[in-house]
Amino acid sequence: MRIQIRLSAFLILMLTALAMHAEQQDPHSFSQPELMVVSHLALDLDVDFEQKALKGSVVLTLQRHDPTADTLVLDTRDLNIHAVETGMDGQWKEAEYELGQPAQGLGRPLSIKMPVDTTQVKIRYSSQPQASGLQWLAPAQTAGKKYPFLFSQSQAIHARSWVPLQDTPRVRFTYEAVVRTPAGLKAVMSAENDPQDQDGNYQFRMPQPIPSYLMAIAVGELRFQAMSERTAVYAEPSVLAAAAAEFEDTEAMMVATEKRFGPYQWGRYDLLILPPSFPFGGMENPRLSFITPTVIAGDKSLVSLIAHELAHSWSGNLVTNASWSDLWLNEGFTTYLEDRIVEDIYGERRAAMEGVLGYQSLVNDIETIALAADTRLAVNLSGRDPDDAFSSVPYEKGRWFLTWLEQCFGQQRFDAWLKGYFQRHAFRSIDTHGFLMDLREHLLEPNPGVVSIQQIRMWIEGEGLPEDHLVPKSSAFEPIDTARNGWLADELEAADIDTDQWSTQEWLYFLNNLPTDIGAGRLAELDKAFELTAAGNNEIAHSWLKLAIQNQYQPAFQRLEQYLVGIGRRKLIVPLYEELMKSESGTAFARRVYDQARPGYHPQAQSGIDVIVNG
Ligand code: BES
Ligand code: ZN
């Protein structure tokens, strides 16, 4: 009887997940992979900094699923299509094609007549200066100030703005590329790179199949410095040594992850350090993660970002979310792995502190997210821009779900399941339904009675956090609470708080948990004792500047202006603009500074902040 009830509860859970799964079409792609898929892509591109354009051609090789289908539909956004030919055995023939109308922020479908015996299509095209997936930087925006810089950011649906392709994480392809650059500039891609090559004519090969959002390119005055046999940093010359020192533990992180979760499948793992306008902390482009320079703090205090991007080599790049509604399968798993790596390399104390900080950001987000349905693990994104529903929910709620499973089943059984999950789905895409099937077969059924289906349902379908979730604790934070409370109660002067041994995480915990309306006078006391307005650590500066805005603490506003103009990482600047817009004087300040900062921001940062500041 009991078993029957359980089974039917699981059935309902599966059916709910199936409802999302059933939408065969990725709502963010025009492509029809059920008819034919692109299995290989060959790019031939010139990088034109004057016209801010990538110009050249792409040859797509197809695998047909429906032998009668005669139209290939690709995703494009702001692309100039110059000519289209279809081919077979090296013979090319002009093809009929049509660029459809733009729809719902998805760009435009490119429909190409593909006679049923053709297997390849060659498209001559160029990108436009406003391509949402590219940022073209003037020399002044780089560290060296002498050469321009170009980088791509394809996740979630921006690859289509620089390559016409099936822009859905359900399709994987291998690729090769030839890229020509002006003198003095090196090109790198999310592929095999030749570190010595500097001749302006670069060749790339990506032998493992990847989804489109992992297509990546960057061009700049780049140098190479090895950190180990298989890890290195690419960066501008003046940044190279500091980056290689900051991230020297990358190899140890790889070894730790491989030991627990199976082999690293991508050959090398290098880091590319971008200029400060890079809109993310990091991006897991395979073989070559793209990294913001804002985490080079000098003390390795922000390197969990590297653990995170590296972990995507398993969760995301190897086993990929099938749609952007399933983003938690990429980011939740990765945040979980990140925590495990940090614990292995930097110890339990550091991992616990970062866990509490992440949990606090989740609780904050759950309180402030406008749509309660957006606090579910799998969000229905049909008709919405995947960038809009972005929050810490897929990251942190996903992570705490997995941590909860780990605690319920014990680390040994959980790790064995997770390692198996990566093996079973390697180089494939998976949705929430597929995850549940795997979890049931390989963890729940072999270990009956450990967790109830009702509990799993609460995690997958419920809003916010289930009541029985674990609230993470860090004993390292207890003295911080004591110090903060003592100072707030006037039992202690700021100068008497013993902060000598405080790490970045302790500072963040101290600042993030001050009352938001503490008042400018009390901030002045802290500033006098600890010079927080001059803090060089970008995360600490972010927390401090947020407090400064909330309390109109004027002495920090010059620093705030410099910070907002100098950094383009969305996570660090968006909350500051949002906070500024809550007051009249803040609004005026935000508009003035944004006018100055906007030209230096990435298109994906501009579009988000336009809505905040002028919407
Ligand atoms: N893949 C993400 C960045 C991303 C997510 C780009 C969704 C576009 C859409 C990357 O791995 C990431 O999560 N970056 C975080 C790192 C942090 C959580 C350690 C970031 O940029 O802040
Ligand atoms: Zn991530």
PDB file of N, CA and C in Angstrom, residues 283 329 579 590:
ATOM      1  N   MET A 283      33.031  32.560 -17.505  1.00  0.00           N
ATOM      2  CA  MET A 283      32.236  31.816 -18.470  1.00  0.00           C
ATOM      3  C   MET A 283      33.020  30.577 -18.851  1.00  0.00           C
ATOM      4  N   LEU A 329      20.299  22.680 -13.769  1.00  0.00           N
ATOM      5  CA  LEU A 329      21.111  21.470 -13.952  1.00  0.00           C
ATOM      6  C   LEU A 329      22.566  21.843 -14.264  1.00  0.00           C
ATOM      7  N   GLU A 579      19.993  50.094  -6.388  1.00  0.00           N
ATOM      8  CA  GLU A 579      19.941  50.770  -5.094  1.00  0.00           C
ATOM      9  C   GLU A 579      19.892  52.284  -5.292  1.00  0.00           C
ATOM     10  N   ALA A 590      22.889  58.228 -10.660  1.00  0.00           N
ATOM     11  CA  ALA A 590      22.942  57.035 -11.518  1.00  0.00           C
ATOM     12  C   ALA A 590      22.893  57.435 -12.991  1.00  0.00           C
TER      13      ALA A 590
END
